[in-house]
Amino acid sequence: MIWFGRWRRARILEKHAITPDAFRAALEHLPILRGLTADELARLREAASLFIHDKTFSAAGGADVDDATQHLVALQACLLTLNLSEDSYRGWNEIILYPDEFLRHHEETDEAGVVHHSRDILAGESWHGGPLVLSIADVAASGRADGFNVVLHEFAHKLDMLNGDANGFPPLHRGMDAAAWARDFTAAYEDLCARVDAGEDTAIDPYATTDPAEFFAVLAEVFFETPHLLHTEYPAIYRQLQQFYRQHPMARLESHGHA
Ligand SMILES: [Zn+2]
């Protein structure tokens, strides 16, 4: 069936590839892609084009889901998986886009039978086996090499969920050491929690201390957006993510003066 796969792929790319002009515009908007080789950029453009064809983009709250927005989402989603399996985003289909941050209402009944209502204002969220939700305003603010990236954050949750609930422990590649991963992530997580508890104004977003799943997602943002910061603060985590994503963003951004 490999032949069919190639044929289908060629057909899709023939009709639906991101155009060179649109790709250039997206690259202008995404300094985190600087330093990728011509071959990597070609693979990224192809993967993002297939991603847009395979996934469903839906509008919510009156959002205007234009091509440029889809390109920004797809290119950054596919940056995470550039050197990973092509079906890393299997098992779910829909990306829902709101114009801006959105409200999520929760209702919980406690042991005494009292119902509690709460509201969160979100820039994005990932459902296990379900849709990924993003605010277009926050998509537009992502990829600027400043440390914030809601797209990488939510898609990192999707990679984490490939082996069950999001818990900061995605399926590791052959040759990676699960015990070393647990040891390094636990140490860094506990260190960041202690620093935040002590009132330190940490360069890494303190939201990472919510739980190990958020730690993994926030550190994906730091790894690709401001890799030098991660390498300085938690070099062992940088090396783990370098093995996991099979990329070395610090080296390529440094070569372009963007570390
Ligand atoms: Zn999260």
PDB file of C-alpha atoms and ligand atoms in Angstrom:
ATOM      1  CA  MET A   1       0.000   0.000   0.000  1.00  0.00           C
ATOM      2  CA  ILE A   2       3.025   2.281   0.084  1.00  0.00           C
ATOM      3  CA  TRP A   3       2.521   2.972  -3.607  1.00  0.00           C
ATOM      4  CA  PHE A   4      -1.049   4.088  -2.985  1.00  0.00           C
ATOM      5  CA  GLY A   5       0.157   6.301  -0.169  1.00  0.00           C
ATOM      6  CA  ARG A   6       2.660   7.989  -2.423  1.00  0.00           C
ATOM      7  CA  TRP A   7       0.152   8.387  -5.211  1.00  0.00           C
ATOM      8  CA  ARG A   8      -2.478   9.879  -2.930  1.00  0.00           C
ATOM      9  CA  ARG A   9       0.095  12.170  -1.412  1.00  0.00           C
ATOM     10  CA  ALA A  10       1.253  13.421  -4.784  1.00  0.00           C
ATOM     11  CA  ARG A  11      -2.350  14.048  -5.860  1.00  0.00           C
ATOM     12  CA  ILE A  12      -3.128  16.033  -2.707  1.00  0.00           C
ATOM     13  CA  LEU A  13       0.040  18.095  -2.998  1.00  0.00           C
ATOM     14  CA  GLU A  14      -0.628  18.781  -6.663  1.00  0.00           C
ATOM     15  CA  LYS A  15      -3.961  20.382  -5.794  1.00  0.00           C
ATOM     16  CA  HIS A  16      -3.607  21.646  -2.250  1.00  0.00           C
ATOM     17  CA  ALA A  17       0.018  22.503  -1.501  1.00  0.00           C
ATOM     18  CA  ILE A  18       0.622  25.773   0.335  1.00  0.00           C
ATOM     19  CA  THR A  19       1.708  28.148  -2.466  1.00  0.00           C
ATOM     20  CA  PRO A  20       5.272  29.525  -2.487  1.00  0.00           C
ATOM     21  CA  ASP A  21       3.944  33.050  -1.808  1.00  0.00           C
ATOM     22  CA  ALA A  22       1.798  31.953   1.123  1.00  0.00           C
ATOM     23  CA  PHE A  23       4.695  29.894   2.479  1.00  0.00           C
ATOM     24  CA  ARG A  24       7.033  32.906   2.313  1.00  0.00           C
ATOM     25  CA  ALA A  25       4.460  35.042   4.136  1.00  0.00           C
ATOM     26  CA  ALA A  26       4.140  32.427   6.890  1.00  0.00           C
ATOM     27  CA  LEU A  27       7.937  32.188   7.238  1.00  0.00           C
ATOM     28  CA  GLU A  28       8.106  35.970   7.671  1.00  0.00           C
ATOM     29  CA  HIS A  29       5.616  35.639  10.506  1.00  0.00           C
ATOM     30  CA  LEU A  30       7.432  32.730  12.173  1.00  0.00           C
ATOM     31  CA  PRO A  31      11.002  33.571  13.246  1.00  0.00           C
ATOM     32  CA  ILE A  32      11.130  30.224  15.091  1.00  0.00           C
ATOM     33  CA  LEU A  33      11.530  28.562  11.679  1.00  0.00           C
ATOM     34  CA  ARG A  34      14.726  30.460  10.891  1.00  0.00           C
ATOM     35  CA  GLY A  35      17.755  28.277  10.397  1.00  0.00           C
ATOM     36  CA  LEU A  36      15.828  25.297   9.015  1.00  0.00           C
ATOM     37  CA  THR A  37      17.607  23.923   5.942  1.00  0.00           C
ATOM     38  CA  ALA A  38      16.053  24.066   2.478  1.00  0.00           C
ATOM     39  CA  ASP A  39      15.304  20.352   2.755  1.00  0.00           C
ATOM     40  CA  GLU A  40      13.657  20.779   6.161  1.00  0.00           C
ATOM     41  CA  LEU A  41      11.567  23.693   4.889  1.00  0.00           C
ATOM     42  CA  ALA A  42      10.431  21.658   1.897  1.00  0.00           C
ATOM     43  CA  ARG A  43       9.427  18.755   4.150  1.00  0.00           C
ATOM     44  CA  LEU A  44       7.664  21.143   6.516  1.00  0.00           C
ATOM     45  CA  ARG A  45       5.674  22.765   3.720  1.00  0.00           C
ATOM     46  CA  GLU A  46       4.660  19.363   2.397  1.00  0.00           C
ATOM     47  CA  ALA A  47       3.671  18.033   5.819  1.00  0.00           C
ATOM     48  CA  ALA A  48       1.651  21.164   6.616  1.00  0.00           C
ATOM     49  CA  SER A  49      -0.157  20.968   3.260  1.00  0.00           C
ATOM     50  CA  LEU A  50      -1.134  17.334   3.944  1.00  0.00           C
ATOM     51  CA  PHE A  51      -2.117  18.255   7.505  1.00  0.00           C
ATOM     52  CA  ILE A  52      -4.506  20.976   6.275  1.00  0.00           C
ATOM     53  CA  HIS A  53      -6.011  18.548   3.799  1.00  0.00           C
ATOM     54  CA  ASP A  54      -6.466  15.780   6.391  1.00  0.00           C
ATOM     55  CA  LYS A  55      -7.788  17.819   9.325  1.00  0.00           C
ATOM     56  CA  THR A  56     -11.010  19.798   9.640  1.00  0.00           C
ATOM     57  CA  PHE A  57     -10.735  23.462  10.587  1.00  0.00           C
ATOM     58  CA  SER A  58     -13.945  24.787  12.174  1.00  0.00           C
ATOM     59  CA  ALA A  59     -14.896  28.319  13.181  1.00  0.00           C
ATOM     60  CA  ALA A  60     -16.517  29.143  16.524  1.00  0.00           C
ATOM     61  CA  GLY A  61     -17.671  32.422  18.038  1.00  0.00           C
ATOM     62  CA  GLY A  62     -17.782  34.130  14.649  1.00  0.00           C
ATOM     63  CA  ALA A  63     -14.131  33.419  13.856  1.00  0.00           C
ATOM     64  CA  ASP A  64     -12.793  34.083  10.372  1.00  0.00           C
ATOM     65  CA  VAL A  65     -10.663  31.016   9.602  1.00  0.00           C
ATOM     66  CA  ASP A  66      -8.650  32.200   6.607  1.00  0.00           C
ATOM     67  CA  ASP A  67      -5.884  30.341   4.780  1.00  0.00           C
ATOM     68  CA  ALA A  68      -3.114  32.301   6.516  1.00  0.00           C
ATOM     69  CA  THR A  69      -4.380  31.193   9.946  1.00  0.00           C
ATOM     70  CA  GLN A  70      -4.541  27.560   8.813  1.00  0.00           C
ATOM     71  CA  HIS A  71      -0.975  27.853   7.526  1.00  0.00           C
ATOM     72  CA  LEU A  72       0.288  29.223  10.858  1.00  0.00           C
ATOM     73  CA  VAL A  73      -1.398  26.398  12.773  1.00  0.00           C
ATOM     74  CA  ALA A  74      -0.314  23.635  10.409  1.00  0.00           C
ATOM     75  CA  LEU A  75       3.300  24.761  10.012  1.00  0.00           C
ATOM     76  CA  GLN A  76       3.856  24.944  13.761  1.00  0.00           C
ATOM     77  CA  ALA A  77       2.009  21.676  14.430  1.00  0.00           C
ATOM     78  CA  CYS A  78       4.219  20.022  11.818  1.00  0.00           C
ATOM     79  CA  LEU A  79       7.369  21.679  13.175  1.00  0.00           C
ATOM     80  CA  LEU A  80       6.928  19.553  16.323  1.00  0.00           C
ATOM     81  CA  THR A  81       6.643  16.376  14.251  1.00  0.00           C
ATOM     82  CA  LEU A  82       9.116  17.280  11.488  1.00  0.00           C
ATOM     83  CA  ASN A  83      11.357  14.337  12.432  1.00  0.00           C
ATOM     84  CA  LEU A  84       8.669  12.147  14.022  1.00  0.00           C
ATOM     85  CA  SER A  85       6.218   9.641  12.587  1.00  0.00           C
ATOM     86  CA  GLU A  86       3.846  11.104   9.986  1.00  0.00           C
ATOM     87  CA  ASP A  87       0.814   9.822  11.861  1.00  0.00           C
ATOM     88  CA  SER A  88       1.714  11.478  15.170  1.00  0.00           C
ATOM     89  CA  TYR A  89      -1.606  13.362  15.100  1.00  0.00           C
ATOM     90  CA  ARG A  90      -3.741  10.258  14.519  1.00  0.00           C
ATOM     91  CA  GLY A  91      -6.976   9.496  16.334  1.00  0.00           C
ATOM     92  CA  TRP A  92      -8.632  12.906  16.155  1.00  0.00           C
ATOM     93  CA  ASN A  93      -9.699  15.246  13.423  1.00  0.00           C
ATOM     94  CA  GLU A  94     -10.920  18.716  14.292  1.00  0.00           C
ATOM     95  CA  ILE A  95      -9.258  22.050  15.039  1.00  0.00           C
ATOM     96  CA  ILE A  96     -11.727  24.616  16.383  1.00  0.00           C
ATOM     97  CA  LEU A  97     -10.753  28.275  16.146  1.00  0.00           C
ATOM     98  CA  TYR A  98     -12.172  31.129  18.220  1.00  0.00           C
ATOM     99  CA  PRO A  99     -11.413  34.760  17.322  1.00  0.00           C
ATOM    100  CA  ASP A 100      -9.904  35.438  20.738  1.00  0.00           C
ATOM    101  CA  GLU A 101      -9.548  33.868  24.167  1.00  0.00           C
ATOM    102  CA  PHE A 102     -12.617  31.858  25.059  1.00  0.00           C
ATOM    103  CA  LEU A 103     -14.514  30.937  28.198  1.00  0.00           C
ATOM    104  CA  ARG A 104     -14.844  27.383  29.404  1.00  0.00           C
ATOM    105  CA  HIS A 105     -17.471  26.701  32.059  1.00  0.00           C
ATOM    106  CA  HIS A 106     -17.019  23.840  34.486  1.00  0.00           C
ATOM    107  CA  GLU A 107     -19.587  22.363  36.824  1.00  0.00           C
ATOM    108  CA  GLU A 108     -18.504  20.062  39.593  1.00  0.00           C
ATOM    109  CA  THR A 109     -20.523  18.438  42.343  1.00  0.00           C
ATOM    110  CA  ASP A 110     -18.623  17.957  45.595  1.00  0.00           C
ATOM    111  CA  GLU A 111     -19.070  15.193  48.186  1.00  0.00           C
ATOM    112  CA  ALA A 112     -21.701  17.227  50.037  1.00  0.00           C
ATOM    113  CA  GLY A 113     -23.761  17.453  46.843  1.00  0.00           C
ATOM    114  CA  VAL A 114     -23.015  21.123  46.300  1.00  0.00           C
ATOM    115  CA  VAL A 115     -22.561  22.143  42.668  1.00  0.00           C
ATOM    116  CA  HIS A 116     -19.617  24.452  42.002  1.00  0.00           C
ATOM    117  CA  HIS A 117     -19.369  26.554  38.889  1.00  0.00           C
ATOM    118  CA  SER A 118     -16.087  27.860  37.616  1.00  0.00           C
ATOM    119  CA  ARG A 119     -14.925  29.675  34.508  1.00  0.00           C
ATOM    120  CA  ASP A 120     -11.549  29.621  32.831  1.00  0.00           C
ATOM    121  CA  ILE A 121     -10.378  31.991  30.124  1.00  0.00           C
ATOM    122  CA  LEU A 122      -8.335  29.950  27.663  1.00  0.00           C
ATOM    123  CA  ALA A 123      -6.041  30.573  24.709  1.00  0.00           C
ATOM    124  CA  GLY A 124      -6.269  26.919  23.718  1.00  0.00           C
ATOM    125  CA  GLU A 125      -7.125  23.419  24.849  1.00  0.00           C
ATOM    126  CA  SER A 126      -6.668  19.813  23.720  1.00  0.00           C
ATOM    127  CA  TRP A 127      -9.245  17.115  24.230  1.00  0.00           C
ATOM    128  CA  HIS A 128      -8.110  13.521  24.585  1.00  0.00           C
ATOM    129  CA  GLY A 129      -9.271  11.786  21.389  1.00  0.00           C
ATOM    130  CA  GLY A 130     -11.171  14.944  20.458  1.00  0.00           C
ATOM    131  CA  PRO A 131     -10.683  18.407  19.049  1.00  0.00           C
ATOM    132  CA  LEU A 132      -7.916  20.876  19.600  1.00  0.00           C
ATOM    133  CA  VAL A 133      -9.168  24.401  20.293  1.00  0.00           C
ATOM    134  CA  LEU A 134      -7.217  27.621  19.655  1.00  0.00           C
ATOM    135  CA  SER A 135      -7.747  31.379  19.817  1.00  0.00           C
ATOM    136  CA  ILE A 136      -6.763  33.037  16.529  1.00  0.00           C
ATOM    137  CA  ALA A 137      -5.406  36.087  18.383  1.00  0.00           C
ATOM    138  CA  ASP A 138      -3.062  33.790  20.315  1.00  0.00           C
ATOM    139  CA  VAL A 139      -2.124  31.851  17.163  1.00  0.00           C
ATOM    140  CA  ALA A 140      -1.095  35.193  15.635  1.00  0.00           C
ATOM    141  CA  ALA A 141       1.074  35.925  18.699  1.00  0.00           C
ATOM    142  CA  SER A 142       2.820  32.521  18.516  1.00  0.00           C
ATOM    143  CA  GLY A 143       6.059  31.697  16.720  1.00  0.00           C
ATOM    144  CA  ARG A 144       7.751  35.049  17.348  1.00  0.00           C
ATOM    145  CA  ALA A 145      10.719  33.498  19.175  1.00  0.00           C
ATOM    146  CA  ASP A 146       9.701  35.179  22.436  1.00  0.00           C
ATOM    147  CA  GLY A 147       8.695  32.115  24.466  1.00  0.00           C
ATOM    148  CA  PHE A 148       4.909  32.126  24.011  1.00  0.00           C
ATOM    149  CA  ASN A 149       3.339  29.613  21.648  1.00  0.00           C
ATOM    150  CA  VAL A 150      -0.193  28.291  22.156  1.00  0.00           C
ATOM    151  CA  VAL A 151       0.048  26.168  18.981  1.00  0.00           C
ATOM    152  CA  LEU A 152       3.143  24.237  20.072  1.00  0.00           C
ATOM    153  CA  HIS A 153       1.640  23.970  23.569  1.00  0.00           C
ATOM    154  CA  GLU A 154      -1.627  22.339  22.506  1.00  0.00           C
ATOM    155  CA  PHE A 155      -0.029  20.059  19.923  1.00  0.00           C
ATOM    156  CA  ALA A 156       2.568  18.940  22.482  1.00  0.00           C
ATOM    157  CA  HIS A 157      -0.390  17.829  24.632  1.00  0.00           C
ATOM    158  CA  LYS A 158      -1.571  15.772  21.635  1.00  0.00           C
ATOM    159  CA  LEU A 159       1.821  14.016  21.430  1.00  0.00           C
ATOM    160  CA  ASP A 160       1.720  13.425  25.191  1.00  0.00           C
ATOM    161  CA  MET A 161      -1.754  11.839  24.798  1.00  0.00           C
ATOM    162  CA  LEU A 162      -0.555   9.253  22.252  1.00  0.00           C
ATOM    163  CA  ASN A 163      -0.129   6.815  25.144  1.00  0.00           C
ATOM    164  CA  GLY A 164      -3.126   7.782  27.278  1.00  0.00           C
ATOM    165  CA  ASP A 165      -3.928  10.817  29.407  1.00  0.00           C
ATOM    166  CA  ALA A 166      -1.632  13.829  29.262  1.00  0.00           C
ATOM    167  CA  ASN A 167       0.918  13.299  32.032  1.00  0.00           C
ATOM    168  CA  GLY A 168       4.206  14.637  30.684  1.00  0.00           C
ATOM    169  CA  PHE A 169       5.294  11.148  29.629  1.00  0.00           C
ATOM    170  CA  PRO A 170       4.759  10.686  25.883  1.00  0.00           C
ATOM    171  CA  PRO A 171       5.796   7.474  24.120  1.00  0.00           C
ATOM    172  CA  LEU A 172       9.597   7.658  23.867  1.00  0.00           C
ATOM    173  CA  HIS A 173      11.628   6.502  20.881  1.00  0.00           C
ATOM    174  CA  ARG A 174      13.628   3.324  20.757  1.00  0.00           C
ATOM    175  CA  GLY A 175      16.955   3.988  22.421  1.00  0.00           C
ATOM    176  CA  MET A 176      15.583   6.623  24.793  1.00  0.00           C
ATOM    177  CA  ASP A 177      15.830   5.847  28.495  1.00  0.00           C
ATOM    178  CA  ALA A 178      12.451   6.092  30.285  1.00  0.00           C
ATOM    179  CA  ALA A 179      14.062   6.100  33.727  1.00  0.00           C
ATOM    180  CA  ALA A 180      16.350   8.972  32.733  1.00  0.00           C
ATOM    181  CA  TRP A 181      13.376  10.875  31.314  1.00  0.00           C
ATOM    182  CA  ALA A 182      11.432  10.451  34.576  1.00  0.00           C
ATOM    183  CA  ARG A 183      14.456  11.397  36.664  1.00  0.00           C
ATOM    184  CA  ASP A 184      15.300  14.537  34.664  1.00  0.00           C
ATOM    185  CA  PHE A 185      11.714  15.773  34.337  1.00  0.00           C
ATOM    186  CA  THR A 186      10.902  15.147  38.005  1.00  0.00           C
ATOM    187  CA  ALA A 187      14.021  17.026  39.131  1.00  0.00           C
ATOM    188  CA  ALA A 188      13.367  20.021  36.861  1.00  0.00           C
ATOM    189  CA  TYR A 189       9.650  20.117  37.696  1.00  0.00           C
ATOM    190  CA  GLU A 190      10.321  20.060  41.434  1.00  0.00           C
ATOM    191  CA  ASP A 191      12.989  22.727  41.059  1.00  0.00           C
ATOM    192  CA  LEU A 192      10.695  25.069  39.113  1.00  0.00           C
ATOM    193  CA  CYS A 193       7.842  24.474  41.616  1.00  0.00           C
ATOM    194  CA  ALA A 194      10.177  25.330  44.505  1.00  0.00           C
ATOM    195  CA  ARG A 195      11.368  28.518  42.783  1.00  0.00           C
ATOM    196  CA  VAL A 196       7.806  29.635  42.017  1.00  0.00           C
ATOM    197  CA  ASP A 197       6.700  28.812  45.593  1.00  0.00           C
ATOM    198  CA  ALA A 198       9.606  30.914  46.875  1.00  0.00           C
ATOM    199  CA  GLY A 199       8.232  33.878  44.942  1.00  0.00           C
ATOM    200  CA  GLU A 200      10.895  33.926  42.224  1.00  0.00           C
ATOM    201  CA  ASP A 201       9.894  35.640  38.981  1.00  0.00           C
ATOM    202  CA  THR A 202      10.949  32.737  36.760  1.00  0.00           C
ATOM    203  CA  ALA A 203      11.774  33.236  33.075  1.00  0.00           C
ATOM    204  CA  ILE A 204       9.864  30.020  32.340  1.00  0.00           C
ATOM    205  CA  ASP A 205       6.090  30.596  32.601  1.00  0.00           C
ATOM    206  CA  PRO A 206       5.021  29.484  36.124  1.00  0.00           C
ATOM    207  CA  TYR A 207       1.947  27.911  34.507  1.00  0.00           C
ATOM    208  CA  ALA A 208       4.370  25.012  33.859  1.00  0.00           C
ATOM    209  CA  THR A 209       4.132  24.155  37.570  1.00  0.00           C
ATOM    210  CA  THR A 210       0.384  23.324  37.271  1.00  0.00           C
ATOM    211  CA  ASP A 211       1.174  19.618  36.752  1.00  0.00           C
ATOM    212  CA  PRO A 212       3.655  17.461  34.772  1.00  0.00           C
ATOM    213  CA  ALA A 213       1.460  17.594  31.642  1.00  0.00           C
ATOM    214  CA  GLU A 214       1.565  21.398  31.580  1.00  0.00           C
ATOM    215  CA  PHE A 215       5.277  21.282  32.333  1.00  0.00           C
ATOM    216  CA  PHE A 216       5.849  19.177  29.208  1.00  0.00           C
ATOM    217  CA  ALA A 217       3.638  21.455  27.051  1.00  0.00           C
ATOM    218  CA  VAL A 218       5.156  24.734  28.310  1.00  0.00           C
ATOM    219  CA  LEU A 219       8.671  23.369  27.841  1.00  0.00           C
ATOM    220  CA  ALA A 220       7.859  22.529  24.219  1.00  0.00           C
ATOM    221  CA  GLU A 221       7.175  26.266  23.798  1.00  0.00           C
ATOM    222  CA  VAL A 222      10.472  27.173  25.459  1.00  0.00           C
ATOM    223  CA  PHE A 223      12.434  24.514  23.531  1.00  0.00           C
ATOM    224  CA  PHE A 224      11.380  25.854  20.119  1.00  0.00           C
ATOM    225  CA  GLU A 225      10.859  29.552  20.933  1.00  0.00           C
ATOM    226  CA  THR A 226      13.747  30.391  23.283  1.00  0.00           C
ATOM    227  CA  PRO A 227      15.916  27.247  23.283  1.00  0.00           C
ATOM    228  CA  HIS A 228      18.885  29.049  24.777  1.00  0.00           C
ATOM    229  CA  LEU A 229      16.827  29.811  27.893  1.00  0.00           C
ATOM    230  CA  LEU A 230      15.890  26.146  28.353  1.00  0.00           C
ATOM    231  CA  HIS A 231      19.471  25.063  27.737  1.00  0.00           C
ATOM    232  CA  THR A 232      20.672  27.477  30.416  1.00  0.00           C
ATOM    233  CA  GLU A 233      17.986  26.719  33.009  1.00  0.00           C
ATOM    234  CA  TYR A 234      17.509  22.972  32.540  1.00  0.00           C
ATOM    235  CA  PRO A 235      20.173  21.498  30.227  1.00  0.00           C
ATOM    236  CA  ALA A 236      19.107  17.920  30.983  1.00  0.00           C
ATOM    237  CA  ILE A 237      15.569  18.730  29.766  1.00  0.00           C
ATOM    238  CA  TYR A 238      16.959  20.394  26.662  1.00  0.00           C
ATOM    239  CA  ARG A 239      18.829  17.162  25.859  1.00  0.00           C
ATOM    240  CA  GLN A 240      15.753  15.015  26.527  1.00  0.00           C
ATOM    241  CA  LEU A 241      13.607  17.172  24.225  1.00  0.00           C
ATOM    242  CA  GLN A 242      16.397  17.221  21.642  1.00  0.00           C
ATOM    243  CA  GLN A 243      16.201  13.415  21.573  1.00  0.00           C
ATOM    244  CA  PHE A 244      12.412  13.394  21.672  1.00  0.00           C
ATOM    245  CA  TYR A 245      11.819  15.928  18.857  1.00  0.00           C
ATOM    246  CA  ARG A 246      15.061  14.954  17.061  1.00  0.00           C
ATOM    247  CA  GLN A 247      15.845  18.647  16.596  1.00  0.00           C
ATOM    248  CA  HIS A 248      18.414  21.115  17.925  1.00  0.00           C
ATOM    249  CA  PRO A 249      16.666  24.521  17.731  1.00  0.00           C
ATOM    250  CA  MET A 250      19.375  26.302  19.716  1.00  0.00           C
ATOM    251  CA  ALA A 251      21.982  25.497  17.064  1.00  0.00           C
ATOM    252  CA  ARG A 252      19.843  26.580  14.142  1.00  0.00           C
ATOM    253  CA  LEU A 253      18.529  29.787  15.766  1.00  0.00           C
ATOM    254  CA  GLU A 254      22.015  30.742  16.927  1.00  0.00           C
ATOM    255  CA  SER A 255      23.245  30.464  13.351  1.00  0.00           C
ATOM    256  CA  HIS A 256      20.611  33.115  12.546  1.00  0.00           C
ATOM    257  CA  GLY A 257      21.208  35.348  15.527  1.00  0.00           C
ATOM    258  CA  HIS A 258      17.899  34.425  17.129  1.00  0.00           C
ATOM    259  CA  ALA A 259      18.842  32.456  20.215  1.00  0.00           C
TER     260      ALA A 259
HETATM  261 ZN    ZN B   1      -1.876  22.980  28.600  1.00  0.00          ZN
END
